[in-house]
Coordinates of C-alpha atoms in Angstrom, one line a residue:
Chain A
M1 CA 14.2 -39.3 7.6
S2 CA 16.0 -36.4 6.1
K3 CA 14.0 -33.5 4.7
F4 CA 16.7 -31.2 3.5
V5 CA 20.2 -32.1 2.4
V6 CA 22.4 -29.0 1.9
Q7 CA 25.6 -29.6 0.0
N8 CA 28.4 -27.0 -0.1
L9 CA 26.1 -24.0 -0.2
N10 CA 27.7 -20.6 -0.9
F11 CA 25.6 -17.4 -0.8
Y12 CA 26.5 -13.9 -2.1
Y13 CA 25.0 -10.5 -1.6
G14 CA 26.6 -8.8 -4.6
K15 CA 30.3 -9.5 -4.0
F16 CA 30.0 -10.1 -0.3
R17 CA 30.1 -13.8 0.6
A18 CA 27.5 -14.3 3.3
L19 CA 27.6 -18.1 3.5
S20 CA 30.5 -20.4 2.7
G21 CA 30.5 -24.1 2.3
I22 CA 27.4 -25.0 4.3
T23 CA 26.8 -28.7 4.4
L24 CA 24.1 -30.2 6.7
T25 CA 21.1 -32.5 6.8
I26 CA 17.8 -31.5 8.4
L27 CA 15.6 -34.3 9.6
D28 CA 11.8 -34.4 9.2
R29 CA 9.5 -34.1 12.2
Q30 CA 12.3 -32.7 14.3
I31 CA 13.1 -29.2 15.3
T32 CA 16.4 -27.9 14.1
A33 CA 17.7 -24.6 15.7
L34 CA 20.2 -22.3 14.1
I35 CA 22.2 -20.1 16.5
G36 CA 25.0 -17.6 16.3
P37 CA 25.7 -13.9 16.7
S38 CA 23.9 -11.2 14.5
G39 CA 25.1 -11.1 10.9
C40 CA 26.5 -14.7 11.0
G41 CA 24.3 -15.8 8.2
K42 CA 21.8 -17.9 10.0
S43 CA 18.8 -16.0 8.7
T44 CA 20.3 -15.8 5.2
F45 CA 20.7 -19.6 5.4
L46 CA 17.0 -20.0 6.5
R47 CA 15.8 -17.9 3.6
C48 CA 17.8 -20.1 1.2
L49 CA 15.6 -23.0 2.1
N50 CA 12.5 -21.5 0.5
R51 CA 14.3 -19.2 -1.9
M52 CA 13.0 -16.0 -0.2
N53 CA 16.4 -14.5 -1.0
D54 CA 15.3 -14.4 -4.7
T55 CA 13.3 -11.3 -3.8
I56 CA 16.5 -9.4 -3.0
N57 CA 18.4 -8.0 -6.0
G58 CA 22.0 -9.0 -6.6
T59 CA 22.0 -12.2 -4.7
R60 CA 23.6 -15.4 -5.9
V61 CA 23.7 -19.0 -4.8
E62 CA 26.2 -21.8 -5.4
G63 CA 25.9 -25.4 -4.3
K64 CA 22.8 -27.6 -3.7
V65 CA 19.8 -27.6 -1.5
L66 CA 18.0 -30.9 -1.9
L67 CA 14.4 -31.1 -0.7
E68 CA 13.5 -34.8 -0.6
G69 CA 16.2 -35.4 -3.2
Q70 CA 15.4 -32.6 -5.5
N71 CA 17.6 -29.5 -5.9
I72 CA 15.4 -26.5 -5.2
Y73 CA 17.8 -24.3 -7.2
D74 CA 17.3 -26.4 -10.3
R75 CA 16.0 -24.3 -13.1
R76 CA 12.9 -26.6 -13.5
V77 CA 11.8 -26.0 -9.9
N78 CA 8.6 -23.9 -9.5
V79 CA 9.4 -21.4 -6.8
V80 CA 5.8 -20.7 -6.0
E81 CA 5.2 -24.5 -5.4
L82 CA 8.4 -24.7 -3.4
R83 CA 7.2 -21.9 -1.1
R84 CA 3.9 -23.7 -0.6
R85 CA 5.8 -26.8 0.6
V86 CA 8.2 -24.7 2.7
G87 CA 6.3 -22.2 4.8
M88 CA 7.8 -19.3 6.8
V89 CA 7.1 -17.4 9.9
F90 CA 8.8 -14.1 10.2
Q91 CA 10.6 -12.1 13.0
R92 CA 7.8 -9.5 13.4
P93 CA 4.3 -10.8 13.2
N94 CA 3.1 -9.8 9.8
P95 CA -0.6 -10.6 9.4
F96 CA -2.2 -8.8 6.5
P97 CA -4.4 -5.8 7.4
Q98 CA -7.4 -7.9 6.9
S99 CA -9.7 -10.1 9.1
V100 CA -8.5 -13.1 10.9
Y101 CA -10.5 -15.3 8.6
D102 CA -9.1 -13.7 5.4
N103 CA -5.6 -14.0 6.7
V104 CA -5.8 -17.8 7.2
A105 CA -7.9 -18.2 4.0
F106 CA -5.4 -16.3 1.9
G107 CA -3.2 -19.2 1.0
P108 CA -6.0 -21.7 0.4
R109 CA -7.7 -19.1 -1.8
V110 CA -4.7 -18.3 -4.0
L111 CA -3.9 -21.9 -4.3
G112 CA -7.5 -22.9 -5.1
M113 CA -7.5 -25.5 -2.3
A114 CA -11.1 -25.2 -1.3
R115 CA -14.0 -26.0 -3.7
S116 CA -16.7 -24.5 -1.5
K117 CA -17.2 -21.9 1.2
S118 CA -17.7 -24.7 3.8
Q119 CA -14.6 -26.4 2.8
L120 CA -12.7 -23.1 3.2
D121 CA -14.3 -22.7 6.6
D122 CA -13.1 -26.1 7.6
I123 CA -9.5 -25.3 6.5
V124 CA -9.6 -22.0 8.5
E125 CA -10.9 -23.7 11.6
E126 CA -8.5 -26.6 11.4
S127 CA -5.5 -24.3 10.9
L128 CA -6.5 -22.0 13.8
R129 CA -6.9 -25.1 16.0
G130 CA -3.5 -26.3 14.8
A131 CA -2.0 -23.1 15.9
G132 CA -3.8 -23.2 19.3
L133 CA -5.7 -20.0 18.5
W134 CA -9.2 -21.3 17.7
E135 CA -10.7 -20.8 21.2
E136 CA -9.4 -17.3 21.4
V137 CA -10.6 -16.0 18.0
K138 CA -13.6 -18.2 17.0
D139 CA -16.0 -15.4 17.9
H140 CA -13.9 -12.7 16.3
L141 CA -13.1 -14.3 12.9
H142 CA -14.1 -11.2 11.0
Q143 CA -12.2 -8.7 13.2
D144 CA -9.1 -6.9 11.9
A145 CA -6.1 -9.2 12.6
L146 CA -4.0 -6.2 13.7
S147 CA -6.3 -5.6 16.7
F148 CA -5.0 -8.7 18.4
S149 CA -1.9 -8.9 20.7
L150 CA 1.5 -9.6 19.1
G151 CA 1.6 -13.1 20.5
Q152 CA -1.8 -13.9 19.0
Q153 CA -0.7 -12.2 15.7
Q154 CA 2.3 -14.5 15.6
R155 CA 0.2 -17.6 16.2
L156 CA -2.1 -16.3 13.5
C157 CA 0.8 -16.2 11.1
I158 CA 1.6 -19.8 12.1
A159 CA -2.0 -20.7 11.4
R160 CA -1.8 -18.9 8.1
A161 CA 1.4 -20.8 7.2
I162 CA 0.0 -24.3 8.1
A163 CA -3.3 -23.6 6.2
V164 CA -1.5 -24.3 2.9
K165 CA -0.4 -27.7 4.3
P166 CA 3.3 -27.3 4.0
E167 CA 5.9 -29.9 4.8
V168 CA 8.4 -27.6 6.4
I169 CA 8.0 -24.5 8.6
L170 CA 10.8 -22.0 8.7
M171 CA 10.8 -19.7 11.7
D172 CA 13.0 -16.6 11.7
E173 CA 13.3 -15.5 15.3
P174 CA 9.6 -16.0 15.8
C175 CA 9.6 -14.9 19.4
S176 CA 11.9 -11.8 19.3
A177 CA 8.9 -9.4 19.4
L178 CA 7.0 -11.4 22.0
D179 CA 6.9 -11.3 25.8
P180 CA 7.9 -14.3 27.9
I181 CA 4.4 -15.8 28.2
E182 CA 3.7 -15.4 24.5
T183 CA 7.1 -16.9 23.8
L184 CA 6.2 -19.9 25.9
Q185 CA 2.9 -20.4 24.0
V186 CA 4.7 -20.3 20.7
E187 CA 7.3 -22.8 22.0
E188 CA 4.6 -25.2 23.2
L189 CA 3.0 -24.8 19.8
M190 CA 6.2 -25.8 18.1
Q191 CA 6.3 -29.0 20.2
T192 CA 2.8 -30.0 19.0
L193 CA 3.6 -29.0 15.4
K194 CA 6.7 -31.1 15.1
A195 CA 4.6 -34.3 15.1
N196 CA 3.6 -33.3 11.6
Y197 CA 6.1 -30.9 10.3
C198 CA 9.8 -30.4 9.9
I199 CA 10.7 -27.2 11.7
V200 CA 13.7 -25.0 11.3
I201 CA 14.1 -22.1 13.7
V202 CA 16.6 -19.3 13.8
T203 CA 16.9 -17.9 17.3
H204 CA 19.0 -15.4 19.2
S205 CA 18.3 -17.1 22.4
M206 CA 20.4 -20.0 23.3
Q207 CA 18.0 -21.0 26.0
Q208 CA 15.3 -21.2 23.5
A209 CA 17.4 -23.4 21.2
A210 CA 18.2 -25.7 24.2
R211 CA 14.5 -25.8 25.2
V212 CA 12.9 -26.6 21.9
S213 CA 15.2 -28.3 19.5
E214 CA 16.6 -31.7 18.8
W215 CA 19.4 -30.4 16.6
T216 CA 21.4 -27.3 16.7
G217 CA 23.7 -25.6 14.2
F218 CA 26.1 -22.9 15.3
F219 CA 27.0 -20.3 12.6
W220 CA 29.9 -17.9 12.8
L221 CA 30.9 -15.4 10.1
G222 CA 29.0 -17.2 7.4
E223 CA 30.3 -20.7 8.2
L224 CA 28.6 -23.6 10.0
V225 CA 31.1 -24.2 12.8
E226 CA 29.3 -27.1 14.3
F227 CA 26.1 -29.1 13.8
D228 CA 25.0 -31.8 16.2
S229 CA 22.3 -32.9 18.5
T230 CA 21.3 -30.1 20.8
A231 CA 22.3 -32.1 23.9
K232 CA 25.8 -32.5 22.6
I233 CA 26.2 -28.9 21.5
F234 CA 25.1 -27.5 24.9
T235 CA 26.9 -30.0 27.1
N236 CA 30.0 -31.2 25.2
P237 CA 30.6 -29.1 22.0
S238 CA 33.5 -30.3 20.0
H239 CA 34.6 -26.9 18.7
P240 CA 36.2 -24.3 21.0
L241 CA 34.3 -21.5 19.2
T242 CA 31.0 -23.1 20.0
E243 CA 31.9 -23.5 23.6
N244 CA 33.0 -19.9 23.9
Y245 CA 29.8 -18.8 22.3
I246 CA 27.4 -20.8 24.4
T247 CA 29.2 -20.0 27.6
G248 CA 29.0 -16.3 26.8
R249 CA 32.8 -15.8 26.3
A250 CA 32.4 -14.9 22.6
G251 CA 29.7 -13.4 20.3
Chain B
M1 CA 32.6 41.2 29.8
L2 CA 29.3 40.2 31.2
K3 CA 27.7 43.4 29.9
S4 CA 28.9 43.0 26.3
E5 CA 27.7 39.4 26.3
S6 CA 24.2 40.4 27.4
V7 CA 24.1 43.1 24.7
I8 CA 24.9 40.5 22.0
G9 CA 22.2 38.3 23.6
N10 CA 19.6 41.1 23.4
K11 CA 20.5 41.8 19.7
R12 CA 20.1 38.2 18.9
R13 CA 16.9 37.9 20.7
R14 CA 15.4 40.9 19.0
F15 CA 16.5 39.4 15.6
E16 CA 14.8 36.1 16.6
I17 CA 11.6 38.0 17.5
V18 CA 11.5 39.9 14.2
I19 CA 12.0 36.7 12.1
E20 CA 9.5 34.8 14.2
S21 CA 6.8 37.4 13.8
L22 CA 7.5 37.7 10.1
I23 CA 7.0 34.0 9.6
R24 CA 3.9 34.2 11.7
V25 CA 2.4 37.0 9.7
L26 CA 3.2 35.2 6.4
G27 CA 1.6 32.0 7.8
F28 CA -1.5 33.7 9.0
S29 CA -1.9 35.8 5.8
T30 CA -2.3 32.6 3.8
I31 CA -5.2 31.6 5.9
G32 CA -6.4 35.2 5.8
F33 CA -6.4 35.2 2.0
V34 CA -8.5 32.1 1.8
V35 CA -11.0 33.5 4.3
L36 CA -11.1 36.8 2.4
I37 CA -11.7 35.0 -0.9
F38 CA -14.5 33.0 0.6
L39 CA -16.1 36.2 2.1
F40 CA -15.8 37.9 -1.3
L41 CA -17.4 35.0 -2.9
L42 CA -20.2 35.0 -0.4
R43 CA -20.7 38.8 -0.7
Q44 CA -21.0 38.6 -4.5
G45 CA -22.8 35.3 -4.7
L46 CA -25.3 35.3 -1.8
P47 CA -27.6 38.0 -3.2
F48 CA -28.4 35.6 -6.1
F49 CA -29.8 33.1 -3.7
F50 CA -32.0 35.7 -2.1
E51 CA -33.2 37.4 -5.2
V52 CA -34.0 34.4 -7.3
P53 CA -36.5 31.9 -5.9
P54 CA -35.1 28.3 -5.5
V55 CA -37.5 27.1 -8.2
N56 CA -35.7 29.3 -10.7
F57 CA -32.1 28.5 -9.7
F58 CA -32.7 24.8 -9.4
G59 CA -34.6 25.0 -12.7
T60 CA -33.6 23.2 -15.9
R61 CA -33.0 26.2 -18.1
W62 CA -30.0 28.6 -18.0
Y63 CA -31.0 31.7 -20.0
P64 CA -29.8 34.7 -18.0
T65 CA -30.9 37.2 -20.6
F66 CA -34.5 36.0 -20.0
G67 CA -34.1 35.9 -16.3
L68 CA -33.9 32.0 -16.2
F69 CA -31.1 31.0 -13.9
G70 CA -31.5 27.2 -13.7
T71 CA -28.2 25.8 -12.6
L72 CA -29.2 22.2 -12.7
P73 CA -27.9 21.6 -16.3
L74 CA -24.6 23.1 -15.3
I75 CA -24.3 21.1 -12.1
L76 CA -25.3 17.9 -13.9
G77 CA -22.9 18.8 -16.7
S78 CA -20.0 19.1 -14.3
V79 CA -21.0 15.9 -12.5
L80 CA -21.3 13.9 -15.8
V81 CA -18.0 15.0 -17.2
T82 CA -16.1 14.6 -13.9
L83 CA -17.5 11.2 -13.0
T84 CA -16.9 9.9 -16.5
A85 CA -13.4 11.2 -16.3
I86 CA -12.8 9.4 -13.0
V87 CA -14.3 6.1 -14.3
I88 CA -11.7 6.3 -17.1
A89 CA -8.8 7.5 -15.0
L90 CA -9.2 5.2 -12.0
P91 CA -8.3 1.9 -13.6
L92 CA -5.7 3.5 -15.8
G93 CA -4.1 5.4 -12.9
V94 CA -4.1 2.5 -10.4
A95 CA -2.8 0.1 -13.1
T96 CA 0.0 2.6 -13.9
A97 CA 0.9 3.1 -10.3
V98 CA 1.0 -0.7 -9.8
F99 CA 3.2 -1.0 -12.8
V100 CA 5.6 1.8 -11.8
R101 CA 5.9 0.6 -8.2
E102 CA 5.6 -3.2 -8.4
I103 CA 6.5 -4.4 -11.8
A104 CA 8.8 -1.9 -13.7
P105 CA 12.5 -2.5 -13.2
G106 CA 14.4 0.1 -11.3
W107 CA 15.7 2.1 -14.2
A108 CA 12.3 2.3 -15.9
R109 CA 10.8 3.6 -12.6
E110 CA 13.5 6.3 -12.5
I111 CA 12.4 7.4 -16.0
L112 CA 8.6 7.0 -15.5
K113 CA 8.2 8.9 -12.3
P114 CA 9.6 12.3 -13.5
L115 CA 7.7 11.9 -16.8
I116 CA 4.5 11.5 -14.9
E117 CA 5.3 14.7 -12.9
V118 CA 5.8 16.5 -16.2
L119 CA 2.4 15.4 -17.3
A120 CA 0.9 17.3 -14.4
G121 CA 2.7 20.5 -15.6
I122 CA 1.1 20.6 -19.1
P123 CA -1.0 23.8 -19.2
S124 CA -4.7 23.0 -19.5
V125 CA -5.1 25.3 -22.5
V126 CA -2.5 23.1 -24.4
L127 CA -4.6 20.1 -23.6
G128 CA -7.7 21.9 -24.6
F129 CA -6.1 22.7 -27.9
F130 CA -5.1 19.1 -28.4
G131 CA -8.6 18.1 -27.5
M132 CA -10.2 20.4 -30.0
N133 CA -8.0 19.5 -32.9
I134 CA -7.2 15.8 -32.3
V135 CA -9.6 14.2 -29.9
A136 CA -12.8 15.9 -30.9
P137 CA -12.5 15.0 -34.6
L138 CA -11.6 11.5 -33.6
V139 CA -14.6 11.2 -31.3
R140 CA -16.9 12.6 -34.1
T141 CA -15.7 10.2 -36.8
T142 CA -15.3 7.0 -34.6
L143 CA -18.6 7.4 -32.8
N144 CA -20.4 9.0 -35.8
V145 CA -22.0 11.9 -33.9
P146 CA -22.8 15.3 -35.2
T147 CA -20.1 17.1 -33.3
G148 CA -17.0 15.9 -31.6
L149 CA -17.3 18.6 -28.8
T150 CA -19.1 16.4 -26.3
A151 CA -19.1 15.5 -22.6
F152 CA -17.2 12.4 -23.5
T153 CA -14.4 14.4 -25.1
G154 CA -14.2 16.6 -22.0
A155 CA -14.1 13.5 -19.8
L156 CA -11.2 12.1 -21.9
I157 CA -9.2 15.3 -21.5
L158 CA -10.1 15.5 -17.8
A159 CA -9.1 11.9 -17.2
Y160 CA -5.8 12.7 -18.8
M161 CA -5.4 15.7 -16.5
A162 CA -6.3 13.8 -13.3
L163 CA -4.0 10.9 -14.1
P164 CA -0.7 12.3 -12.8
T165 CA -2.4 13.1 -9.5
I166 CA -3.9 9.7 -9.2
I167 CA -0.8 7.9 -10.3
S168 CA 1.6 9.7 -7.9
V169 CA -0.6 9.6 -4.9
A170 CA -1.6 5.9 -5.5
E171 CA 2.1 5.1 -6.0
D172 CA 3.0 6.6 -2.7
A173 CA 0.3 4.6 -1.1
L174 CA 1.6 1.4 -2.6
D175 CA 5.1 2.4 -1.6
A176 CA 4.0 2.7 2.0
V177 CA 2.8 -1.0 2.1
P178 CA 5.5 -2.8 4.2
K179 CA 7.7 -5.3 2.5
S180 CA 6.8 -7.8 5.3
Y181 CA 3.3 -8.1 3.7
R182 CA 4.7 -8.9 0.4
D183 CA 7.2 -11.4 1.9
A184 CA 4.3 -13.1 3.8
G185 CA 2.3 -13.4 0.7
L186 CA 5.2 -14.9 -1.3
A187 CA 6.1 -17.3 1.5
L188 CA 2.6 -18.7 1.3
G189 CA 3.1 -19.7 -2.3
A190 CA 1.2 -16.8 -3.9
T191 CA 2.5 -15.6 -7.2
K192 CA 3.7 -12.0 -7.6
W193 CA 0.5 -11.0 -9.3
Q194 CA -1.6 -12.5 -6.5
V195 CA 0.4 -10.7 -3.9
I196 CA -0.1 -7.4 -5.7
W197 CA -3.8 -7.9 -6.2
R198 CA -4.8 -9.5 -3.0
V199 CA -2.4 -8.0 -0.5
V200 CA -0.7 -4.9 -1.6
V201 CA -3.6 -3.1 -3.4
P202 CA -6.1 -3.8 -0.6
A203 CA -3.5 -2.6 2.0
A204 CA -3.1 0.6 0.1
R205 CA -6.9 1.0 -0.4
S206 CA -7.3 4.1 1.7
G207 CA -4.4 5.8 -0.1
I208 CA -5.9 4.9 -3.4
V209 CA -9.3 6.4 -2.3
V210 CA -7.5 9.6 -1.4
A211 CA -5.8 9.6 -4.8
V212 CA -9.1 9.3 -6.6
M213 CA -10.7 12.0 -4.5
L214 CA -7.8 14.4 -5.2
G215 CA -8.1 13.6 -8.9
L216 CA -11.8 14.3 -8.6
G217 CA -11.1 17.6 -7.0
R218 CA -8.7 18.5 -9.7
A219 CA -11.1 17.4 -12.5
I220 CA -14.2 19.2 -11.2
G221 CA -12.4 22.6 -10.9
E222 CA -10.8 22.4 -14.3
T223 CA -12.0 25.1 -16.6
M224 CA -10.1 25.9 -19.8
A225 CA -9.7 22.5 -21.4
V226 CA -13.3 21.6 -20.6
M227 CA -14.6 24.8 -22.0
M228 CA -12.7 24.2 -25.2
V229 CA -13.9 20.6 -25.8
T230 CA -17.4 20.1 -24.4
G231 CA -19.4 22.3 -26.8
N232 CA -20.8 24.5 -24.0
A233 CA -24.5 23.9 -24.7
A234 CA -26.4 24.3 -21.4
R235 CA -28.8 21.4 -21.9
M236 CA -30.0 18.9 -19.3
P237 CA -27.8 15.8 -19.7
I238 CA -30.6 13.4 -18.9
T239 CA -31.1 11.6 -22.1
P240 CA -29.1 8.3 -22.5
D241 CA -27.0 9.7 -25.3
S242 CA -26.0 12.8 -23.3
L243 CA -22.5 11.6 -22.8
F244 CA -22.0 12.0 -26.6
R245 CA -23.6 15.4 -26.9
P246 CA -22.4 18.8 -25.9
V247 CA -22.7 19.9 -22.2
R248 CA -21.8 22.9 -20.2
T249 CA -20.0 22.7 -16.9
M250 CA -20.2 25.2 -14.0
T251 CA -16.6 26.3 -14.4
A252 CA -17.0 26.9 -18.2
T253 CA -20.1 29.0 -17.6
I254 CA -18.3 31.3 -15.1
A255 CA -15.3 31.6 -17.4
A256 CA -17.3 32.2 -20.6
E257 CA -19.8 34.7 -19.2
M258 CA -17.9 36.7 -16.6
G259 CA -16.2 38.8 -19.3
E260 CA -19.4 40.2 -20.8
V261 CA -21.7 40.6 -17.8
A262 CA -22.7 43.9 -16.3
Q263 CA -21.1 44.4 -12.9
G264 CA -23.6 44.2 -10.1
S265 CA -26.4 42.8 -12.3
L266 CA -28.4 39.7 -11.3
H267 CA -26.5 37.7 -13.9
F268 CA -23.2 38.8 -12.3
H269 CA -24.3 37.6 -8.9
A270 CA -25.6 34.4 -10.5
L271 CA -22.1 33.6 -11.7
F272 CA -20.8 34.0 -8.2
G273 CA -23.6 31.9 -6.9
I274 CA -22.3 29.1 -9.2
G275 CA -18.9 29.8 -7.7
I276 CA -20.3 29.1 -4.2
L277 CA -21.9 25.9 -5.4
L278 CA -18.5 24.8 -6.9
F279 CA -16.7 25.8 -3.7
V280 CA -19.0 23.7 -1.6
L281 CA -18.7 20.8 -3.9
T282 CA -14.9 20.8 -4.0
F283 CA -14.9 21.3 -0.2
L284 CA -17.0 18.2 0.3
I285 CA -14.8 16.2 -2.1
N286 CA -11.7 17.2 -0.3
L287 CA -13.3 16.5 3.1
A288 CA -14.2 13.0 1.8
A289 CA -10.6 12.6 0.6
A290 CA -9.2 13.5 4.0
R291 CA -11.5 11.2 6.0
P292 CA -9.6 7.9 5.5
I293 CA -6.4 9.7 6.5
F294 CA -8.0 10.9 9.8
Q295 CA -9.4 7.5 10.4
K296 CA -6.0 5.9 10.0
R297 CA -4.4 8.4 12.2
R298 CA -6.9 7.6 15.0
R299 CA -6.2 3.9 14.6
G300 CA -2.5 4.5 15.2
G301 CA -0.3 5.7 12.3
L302 CA -0.6 5.6 8.6
R303 CA 0.2 2.3 7.2

């Protein structure tokens, strides 16, 4: 089942055209990886999917991004509600300088999801379990989130994101600040999460894309050069640019 | 060839040494002056504490001509006026800082920031004049009290004076909150206001505490404006309506009486004694203001 259908998307930073004519379909309960060299527009594209680019002055979007058939750039769309449905995990772990509990409870609190303290406790525990962090932090729920390791902080950010029960999780190079073991933990977590969520990940590491994803899109200079199953992209790409990039001859 | 080079080298080095020692002397003299001022204050003020028994100088009546040196009404007067000023200035200052940093569009911020700096530069006597002629009559008529020269009037003027400090320090603190926190909040489906209130302001909390403490330090040491608008009656501000009756602060007492006191008299030393109390008080406030900064530094960097 398709989650996102992107049709002919153009994106501008002022006069600079950062994305041109992007068209692709992202499937639910699958992992879609976006690869390409720095500055190719893959992160910009990811941030188009939950309208995080709205926070940057002087940006402009053309084309359509349909989330379950509804264009998220339609004027009637509530951006706040959109972002609840489409969660995001950032490049650097960015927990709030608050306790572990308050971090996870932030979303449910602002959205009024819990009617009682015990209900909120349940959401926090469930989210931390979902992010595979519960056993490590259950005795330290009220400790400052910044006192944990970067890998734990990133999984906390994932727990915080799933606490608001989103449908999609966007991950913008989620492992670039992590060491190999922490990276492995996050990748394993993604495999469990895809049973319930649609996941889109931007990554610099082609190995990571090959390891975790079902679908891969290759971006080059603001264009989507090729989009296909990960197996096809890494074994038999149809575009010479893709082949040069994944074999290390370009980019 | 070699010789001439070494001569130039020597000349240069001598010049370096002169400049360096000049800077060092200037640097140390600043510290020296502070120490000297403190010693002077102690020399003039300490005799008061030895000559007058504690029962007297912590008494409730300040009548130097009758040998009554109770500083309590003055201390409480300062505390009342200053705390009221902060209670007024804190919400206003933080709200303004939030507006300037988070809500105002870029061009408005460019206008507002220098304007706030200008506020800080208004001489206190001008504000005192404004207080006497505009605020005091307003307080008298709206609150229906016998005189408009009250602790509350002083607090209003002081709040106004502390605002620029509070706004600009709090604004810097908000500015130091990383964009990544805001992004994280927005990405979770929080509104802009929820992000400001639940993420940005708490993250800037220690900076805001510093802002308030610095504002407090500025307010408690303020003299001229306060002297002009508080009525200067050295009464104990312990009745519930004290806020709306005249008070006298420590600073106003020193300023008002220093001109007509006989040098070396007990009264003279008493005024310096008040000076010491004031010094200790401001020192403690500044120490409290610096504490969160030190704590942050120990935890690894200001955030």
